[in-house]
Short mmCIF file of C-alpha atoms in Angstrom, two decimals:
data_model
loop_
_atom_site.label_atom_id
_atom_site.label_comp_id
_atom_site.label_asym_id
_atom_site.label_seq_id
_atom_site.Cartn_x
_atom_site.Cartn_y
_atom_site.Cartn_z
CA THR U 295 23.69 32.65 -45.25
CA LEU U 296 23.77 36.18 -46.65
CA ASN U 297 21.14 38.88 -46.18
CA ASN U 298 18.83 36.22 -44.71
CA GLN U 299 19.16 34.16 -47.89
CA LYS U 300 20.52 30.62 -47.95
CA LEU U 301 23.18 30.21 -50.61
CA LEU U 302 24.73 27.09 -52.12
CA ALA U 303 28.03 28.18 -53.64
CA HIS U 304 31.20 26.82 -55.14
CA LEU U 305 34.08 29.10 -56.06
CA GLY U 306 37.00 28.03 -58.25
CA ASP U 307 40.39 29.57 -58.96
CA ILE U 308 43.50 29.05 -61.03
CA PRO U 309 46.13 31.74 -61.67
CA ASN U 310 44.49 34.76 -63.30
CA PHE U 311 41.04 33.16 -63.52
CA HIS U 312 38.31 33.07 -60.86
CA SER U 313 34.72 31.93 -60.99
CA GLY U 314 31.68 31.18 -58.86
CA LEU U 315 28.45 29.20 -59.11
CA ILE U 316 25.88 30.44 -56.59
CA LEU U 317 22.38 29.05 -56.10
CA LEU U 318 19.65 30.72 -54.03
CA PRO U 319 17.07 27.88 -53.77
CA GLU U 320 14.33 29.82 -51.99
CA ALA U 321 14.45 32.59 -54.60
CA GLN U 322 14.95 30.11 -57.48
CA VAL U 323 17.96 32.09 -58.69
CA VAL U 324 21.27 30.89 -60.12
CA LEU U 325 24.22 33.30 -60.36
CA VAL U 326 27.27 32.42 -62.50
CA ILE U 327 30.37 34.62 -62.22
CA ALA U 328 33.63 34.48 -64.16
CA TYR U 329 36.51 36.94 -64.02
CA ASN U 330 40.07 37.03 -65.28
CA GLY U 331 42.91 39.07 -63.86
CA GLN U 332 45.25 38.88 -60.89
CA ASN U 333 42.89 40.50 -58.36
CA SER U 334 39.71 38.79 -59.50
CA VAL U 335 39.16 36.87 -56.24
CA LEU U 336 37.90 40.09 -54.69
CA ALA U 337 35.82 40.81 -57.79
CA VAL U 338 33.93 37.51 -57.41
CA MET U 339 33.19 38.12 -53.73
CA ASN U 340 32.22 41.75 -54.35
CA THR U 341 29.83 40.66 -57.12
CA ILE U 342 28.10 38.19 -54.80
CA ARG U 343 27.79 40.89 -52.16
CA ALA U 344 26.49 43.51 -54.61
CA PHE U 345 23.97 41.08 -56.12
CA CYS U 346 22.49 40.14 -52.75
CA ASP U 347 22.49 43.71 -51.48
CA HIS U 348 20.61 44.86 -54.58
CA PHE U 349 18.01 42.10 -54.92
CA PHE U 350 17.75 40.96 -51.29
CA PRO U 351 18.61 43.98 -49.15
CA ALA U 352 18.85 43.39 -45.42
CA SER U 353 18.70 46.01 -42.71
CA GLY U 354 22.06 46.32 -41.05
CA GLN U 355 22.17 45.98 -37.29
CA PRO U 356 25.13 47.24 -35.27
CA VAL U 357 27.28 44.54 -33.75
CA THR U 358 28.06 45.02 -30.08
CA PRO U 359 30.25 42.92 -27.77
CA ALA U 360 28.49 40.63 -25.33
CA SER U 361 27.90 42.36 -22.03
CA GLY U 362 30.32 41.37 -19.31
CA GLN U 363 32.63 39.69 -21.83
CA THR U 364 35.99 38.97 -20.16
CA ASP U 365 37.61 36.67 -22.74
CA ASN U 366 41.34 37.35 -23.24
CA LEU U 367 41.62 37.77 -27.00
CA THR U 368 45.42 37.59 -27.07
CA LYS U 369 45.15 33.79 -26.85
CA TYR U 370 43.68 33.81 -30.37
CA GLU U 371 46.61 35.74 -31.84
CA GLY U 372 48.91 33.95 -34.24
CA ASN U 373 49.26 32.58 -37.72
CA TYR U 374 46.80 29.93 -38.93
CA ARG U 375 47.39 27.61 -41.88
CA PRO U 376 44.57 26.06 -43.98
CA THR U 377 44.06 22.38 -43.21
CA ARG U 378 43.41 21.79 -46.91
CA SER U 379 47.08 21.98 -47.82
CA GLU U 380 49.93 19.84 -48.99
CA TYR U 381 52.16 18.50 -46.22
CA THR U 382 54.73 16.11 -47.71
CA THR U 383 55.46 17.66 -51.12
CA ARG U 384 56.96 20.91 -52.42
CA GLY U 385 53.48 22.42 -52.50
CA LYS U 386 53.65 22.75 -48.71
CA ILE U 387 55.00 26.28 -49.03
CA VAL U 388 51.76 27.39 -50.74
CA GLY U 389 49.97 26.91 -47.41
CA MET U 390 52.17 29.60 -45.89
CA LEU U 391 51.11 32.05 -48.61
CA GLN U 392 47.44 31.19 -47.95
CA SER U 393 47.70 31.53 -44.18
CA VAL U 394 45.55 33.72 -41.94
CA ASN U 395 47.02 36.05 -39.33
CA VAL U 396 45.00 36.98 -36.24
CA LYS U 397 45.70 40.10 -34.17
CA ALA U 398 43.80 41.37 -31.14
CA VAL U 399 43.00 45.09 -31.09
CA GLY U 400 41.37 46.22 -27.87
CA PRO U 401 39.44 44.05 -25.42
CA HIS U 402 36.75 42.84 -27.84
CA GLU U 403 38.00 43.15 -31.44
CA LEU U 404 40.16 41.02 -33.74
CA ILE U 405 41.72 41.81 -37.11
CA VAL U 406 42.00 38.77 -39.37
CA SER U 407 44.31 39.13 -42.39
CA LEU U 408 44.12 36.62 -45.25
CA GLY U 409 47.22 35.74 -47.27
CA PHE U 410 50.88 36.64 -47.03
CA PRO U 411 51.39 39.43 -47.74
CA ALA U 412 47.90 40.37 -46.53
CA GLN U 413 45.35 40.57 -49.37
CA ILE U 414 42.16 41.01 -47.33
CA GLN U 415 41.51 42.20 -43.78
CA TRP U 416 38.39 41.60 -41.70
CA HIS U 417 37.36 43.14 -38.38
CA TYR U 418 35.44 41.07 -35.84
CA VAL U 419 33.84 41.65 -32.44
CA GLU U 420 33.36 38.83 -29.96
CA THR U 421 29.69 38.20 -29.24
CA THR U 422 30.07 34.97 -27.24
CA PRO U 423 33.30 33.25 -26.11
CA GLY U 424 35.14 32.10 -29.21
CA VAL U 425 32.50 33.45 -31.65
CA PHE U 426 33.12 36.70 -33.55
CA ARG U 427 30.84 38.69 -35.86
CA SER U 428 32.00 40.92 -38.69
CA VAL U 429 31.85 44.67 -38.00
CA ASP U 430 32.98 45.71 -41.48
CA LEU U 431 30.55 47.52 -43.78
CA PRO U 432 29.53 45.58 -45.69
CA PRO U 433 30.26 42.56 -43.47
CA THR U 434 32.42 39.77 -44.80
CA LEU U 435 30.78 37.13 -46.96
CA PHE U 436 32.33 34.42 -44.79
CA GLY U 437 30.10 35.17 -41.80
CA ASN U 438 31.11 34.52 -38.21
CA ALA U 439 34.63 33.51 -37.24
CA VAL U 440 34.74 30.73 -34.65
CA PHE U 441 37.72 29.56 -32.60
CA ARG U 442 37.87 26.14 -30.97
CA ALA U 443 40.42 24.75 -28.55
CA GLY U 444 42.81 21.90 -29.18
CA SER U 445 43.53 19.01 -26.85
CA ASP U 446 45.71 21.24 -24.65
CA GLY U 447 42.87 23.71 -24.13
CA GLN U 448 44.53 26.47 -26.16
CA PRO U 449 42.82 28.01 -29.22
CA TYR U 450 43.99 25.92 -32.09
CA TYR U 451 41.37 25.96 -34.86
CA LEU U 452 39.71 28.79 -36.75
CA PHE U 453 36.49 28.24 -38.71
CA GLN U 454 34.39 30.55 -40.88
CA GLN U 455 30.63 30.21 -40.93
CA ASN U 456 30.25 30.45 -44.71
CA ASN U 457 33.47 28.68 -45.67
CA PRO U 458 32.80 25.00 -44.93
CA THR U 459 35.55 23.59 -47.15
CA THR U 460 38.47 25.12 -45.25
CA ALA U 461 39.48 25.23 -41.61
CA TYR U 462 42.66 26.74 -40.21
CA PHE U 463 44.98 25.53 -37.47
CA LYS U 464 47.44 27.58 -35.43
CA GLN U 465 51.08 27.38 -36.46
CA PRO U 466 54.14 26.99 -34.23
CA TRP U 467 56.52 29.95 -34.29
CA TYR U 468 58.95 28.29 -36.70
CA ALA U 469 56.22 27.77 -39.34
CA THR U 470 54.98 31.36 -39.42
CA PRO U 471 55.64 33.53 -42.49
CA GLN U 472 57.30 36.15 -40.28
CA PHE U 473 59.95 33.77 -38.92
CA ASN U 474 60.60 32.17 -42.31
CA LEU U 475 60.98 35.55 -44.00
CA LEU U 476 63.40 36.65 -41.27
CA LEU U 477 65.45 33.45 -41.55
CA LEU U 478 65.55 33.63 -45.34
CA GLY U 479 66.55 37.29 -45.27
CA PHE U 480 69.36 36.58 -42.81
CA CYS U 481 70.68 33.76 -45.00
CA LEU U 482 70.57 35.95 -48.11
CA VAL U 483 72.52 38.74 -46.43
CA GLN U 484 75.17 36.28 -45.25
CA PHE U 485 75.49 34.62 -48.66
CA LEU U 486 75.76 37.91 -50.55
CA ALA U 487 78.27 39.30 -48.06
CA LEU U 488 80.42 36.18 -48.42
CA LEU U 489 80.48 36.47 -52.21
CA VAL U 490 81.83 40.01 -51.82
CA TRP U 491 84.17 39.42 -48.88
CA LEU U 492 85.84 36.14 -49.83
CA PRO U 493 87.59 37.41 -53.01
CA LEU U 494 88.76 40.44 -50.99
CA ARG U 495 90.10 38.14 -48.26
CA SER U 496 91.91 36.02 -50.84
CA TRP U 497 93.57 39.11 -52.30
CA ILE U 498 94.65 40.35 -48.85
CA THR U 499 96.16 37.02 -47.78
CA HIS U 500 97.94 36.73 -51.12
CA SER U 501 99.34 40.26 -50.80
CA LEU U 502 100.56 39.57 -47.27
CA LYS U 503 101.96 36.23 -48.36
CA GLN U 504 99.98 34.34 -45.72
CA PRO U 505 98.89 31.23 -47.62
CA ALA U 506 96.27 29.09 -45.94
CA VAL U 507 96.67 25.36 -45.38
CA TRP U 508 94.52 23.11 -47.56
CA PRO U 509 91.77 22.34 -44.96
CA GLU U 510 91.25 26.07 -44.49
CA LYS U 511 91.15 26.65 -48.25
CA ALA U 512 88.73 23.76 -48.73
CA GLY U 513 86.51 25.13 -45.98
CA TRP U 514 86.24 28.56 -47.58
CA TRP U 515 85.64 27.05 -51.01
CA SER U 516 82.81 24.95 -49.52
CA ALA U 517 81.27 28.09 -48.03
CA LEU U 518 81.60 29.95 -51.34
CA LEU U 519 79.96 27.13 -53.30
CA LEU U 520 77.15 26.80 -50.74
CA ALA U 521 76.40 30.53 -50.91
CA GLY U 522 76.48 30.58 -54.71
CA LEU U 523 74.30 27.50 -55.14
CA SER U 524 71.83 28.80 -52.56
CA LEU U 525 71.42 32.05 -54.45
CA VAL U 526 71.09 30.19 -57.76
CA PHE U 527 68.38 27.97 -56.27
CA LEU U 528 66.40 30.88 -54.82
CA VAL U 529 66.53 32.83 -58.10
CA GLY U 530 65.45 29.73 -60.02
CA PHE U 531 62.70 28.96 -57.53
CA VAL U 532 61.23 32.47 -57.80
CA ALA U 533 61.48 32.40 -61.61
CA LEU U 534 59.83 28.98 -61.74
CA TYR U 535 56.79 29.84 -59.65
CA SER U 536 56.39 33.36 -60.97
CA ASN U 537 55.21 31.73 -64.19
CA PRO U 538 51.45 30.92 -63.98
CA ALA U 539 51.97 28.00 -66.40
CA THR U 540 53.78 26.14 -63.61
CA VAL U 541 50.38 25.07 -62.27
CA PHE U 542 50.07 22.77 -65.32
CA GLY U 543 53.48 21.11 -64.91
CA LEU U 544 57.16 21.78 -64.32
CA PRO U 545 59.62 22.41 -67.15
CA LEU U 546 62.60 20.09 -67.64
CA TRP U 547 65.09 22.49 -66.09
CA ALA U 548 63.19 22.34 -62.78
CA THR U 549 64.40 18.75 -62.39
CA PHE U 550 67.98 20.02 -62.26
CA LEU U 551 66.96 22.92 -60.02
CA TYR U 552 65.73 20.52 -57.35
CA LEU U 553 69.04 18.67 -57.36
CA ILE U 554 70.75 21.78 -56.00
CA PRO U 555 69.41 21.42 -52.40
CA TRP U 556 71.12 18.02 -52.17
CA LEU U 557 74.43 19.67 -53.09
CA ILE U 558 73.78 22.42 -50.56
CA ALA U 559 73.17 19.84 -47.83
CA GLY U 560 76.43 18.07 -48.70
CA LEU U 561 78.38 21.33 -48.59
CA ALA U 562 76.80 22.25 -45.24
CA LEU U 563 78.01 18.93 -43.85
CA ALA U 564 81.51 19.60 -45.21
CA MET U 565 81.47 23.08 -43.63
CA LEU U 566 80.60 21.56 -40.27
CA VAL U 567 83.63 19.26 -40.52
CA PHE U 568 85.95 22.11 -41.56
CA SER U 569 84.59 24.34 -38.81
CA VAL U 570 85.41 21.73 -36.16
CA LEU U 571 88.85 21.18 -37.67
CA GLY U 572 89.49 24.92 -37.71
CA TRP U 573 88.93 25.20 -33.97
CA LEU U 574 90.82 22.02 -33.14
CA LYS U 575 93.83 22.85 -35.34
CA ARG U 576 93.53 26.64 -34.88
CA TYR U 577 93.54 27.43 -38.57
CA GLY U 578 93.55 31.16 -39.34
CA SER U 579 92.61 33.94 -36.92
CA ILE U 580 90.04 33.72 -34.16
CA ALA U 581 87.89 36.28 -35.99
CA GLY U 582 88.05 34.15 -39.15
CA ARG U 583 87.03 31.02 -37.25
CA VAL U 584 84.12 32.82 -35.59
CA TYR U 585 82.92 34.12 -38.94
CA TYR U 586 83.26 30.70 -40.56
CA THR U 587 81.26 29.16 -37.70
CA LEU U 588 78.54 31.77 -38.27
CA LEU U 589 78.50 30.86 -41.96
CA THR U 590 78.21 27.18 -41.05
CA ILE U 591 75.22 27.90 -38.82
CA THR U 592 73.70 29.98 -41.62
CA GLY U 593 74.19 27.14 -44.08
CA TRP U 594 72.48 24.66 -41.76
CA GLY U 595 69.69 27.15 -41.17
CA PHE U 596 69.10 27.29 -44.91
CA VAL U 597 69.23 23.49 -45.14
CA TRP U 598 66.58 23.32 -42.41
CA TRP U 599 64.43 25.81 -44.36
CA LEU U 600 64.72 23.73 -47.54
CA GLY U 601 63.88 20.54 -45.65
CA TYR U 602 60.94 21.96 -43.71
CA TRP U 603 59.26 23.12 -46.91
CA ASN U 604 60.12 19.86 -48.77
CA LEU U 605 62.11 21.73 -51.41
CA TRP U 606 64.49 18.86 -52.07
CA LEU U 607 61.90 16.17 -52.54
CA ASN U 608 60.46 14.80 -55.79
#
């Protein structure tokens, strides 16, 4: 419902192309919209808004919070993922990019940000418990935002009045974009630092004529290979999905790209073994063992990240 008009609408998107078919039955009007370009999603929604505001203007009424409202809005805060997502394939990570972030500002208002990084922001005021109306001018096309509790009584689902094909559910902390970006950034820093430090360490030990025993050498080589392969995979992954043509199918080299996580997992297992041996046999210095243990934890953190987002599955 927009400007007191009932709309039947279906919007469609692929990379760089966005369209909409909108019917207004009571006015006997059909509106067809097609745009190309990276930011055309907003263009489609703005066209619908401009069309209705021009031909079916509605008097705007200020939105005020319900009197005596005492709802604690912080319980709605968090990151929400669309239910219409992939869960068991590599496409799972797309749901993170399409997530919605909810932030309470003041006792009655929420800011809802769509996408990661945020592409659109909406402001809402609570009118009844769990029901929020748009206070933006013009108000959002999606109408009211409604929160409903899960089985544990905590807010778990987010619905939009004019978006019946998609609901959102609240994510645990380890599935949020913020945590995943922090974890990935930490792993990248560790991998890059290792690629710089390990050749320097090798030169120092060689100069001081302090050769390492073979388990210690094998452990550092495993760490070096894990860091290198991890960086190669991430660069390849970004290059692969930066190409809009990927939506129509993966190139042949992507098959080899997705073999790399299996090698990374094997190297992480080897690092765990060498880390335990290092402490039991007291290979190298204490500082070296502590650093190697940190690298092992980093490697397993990256393996968890790959597994959680199904990046080593067919």
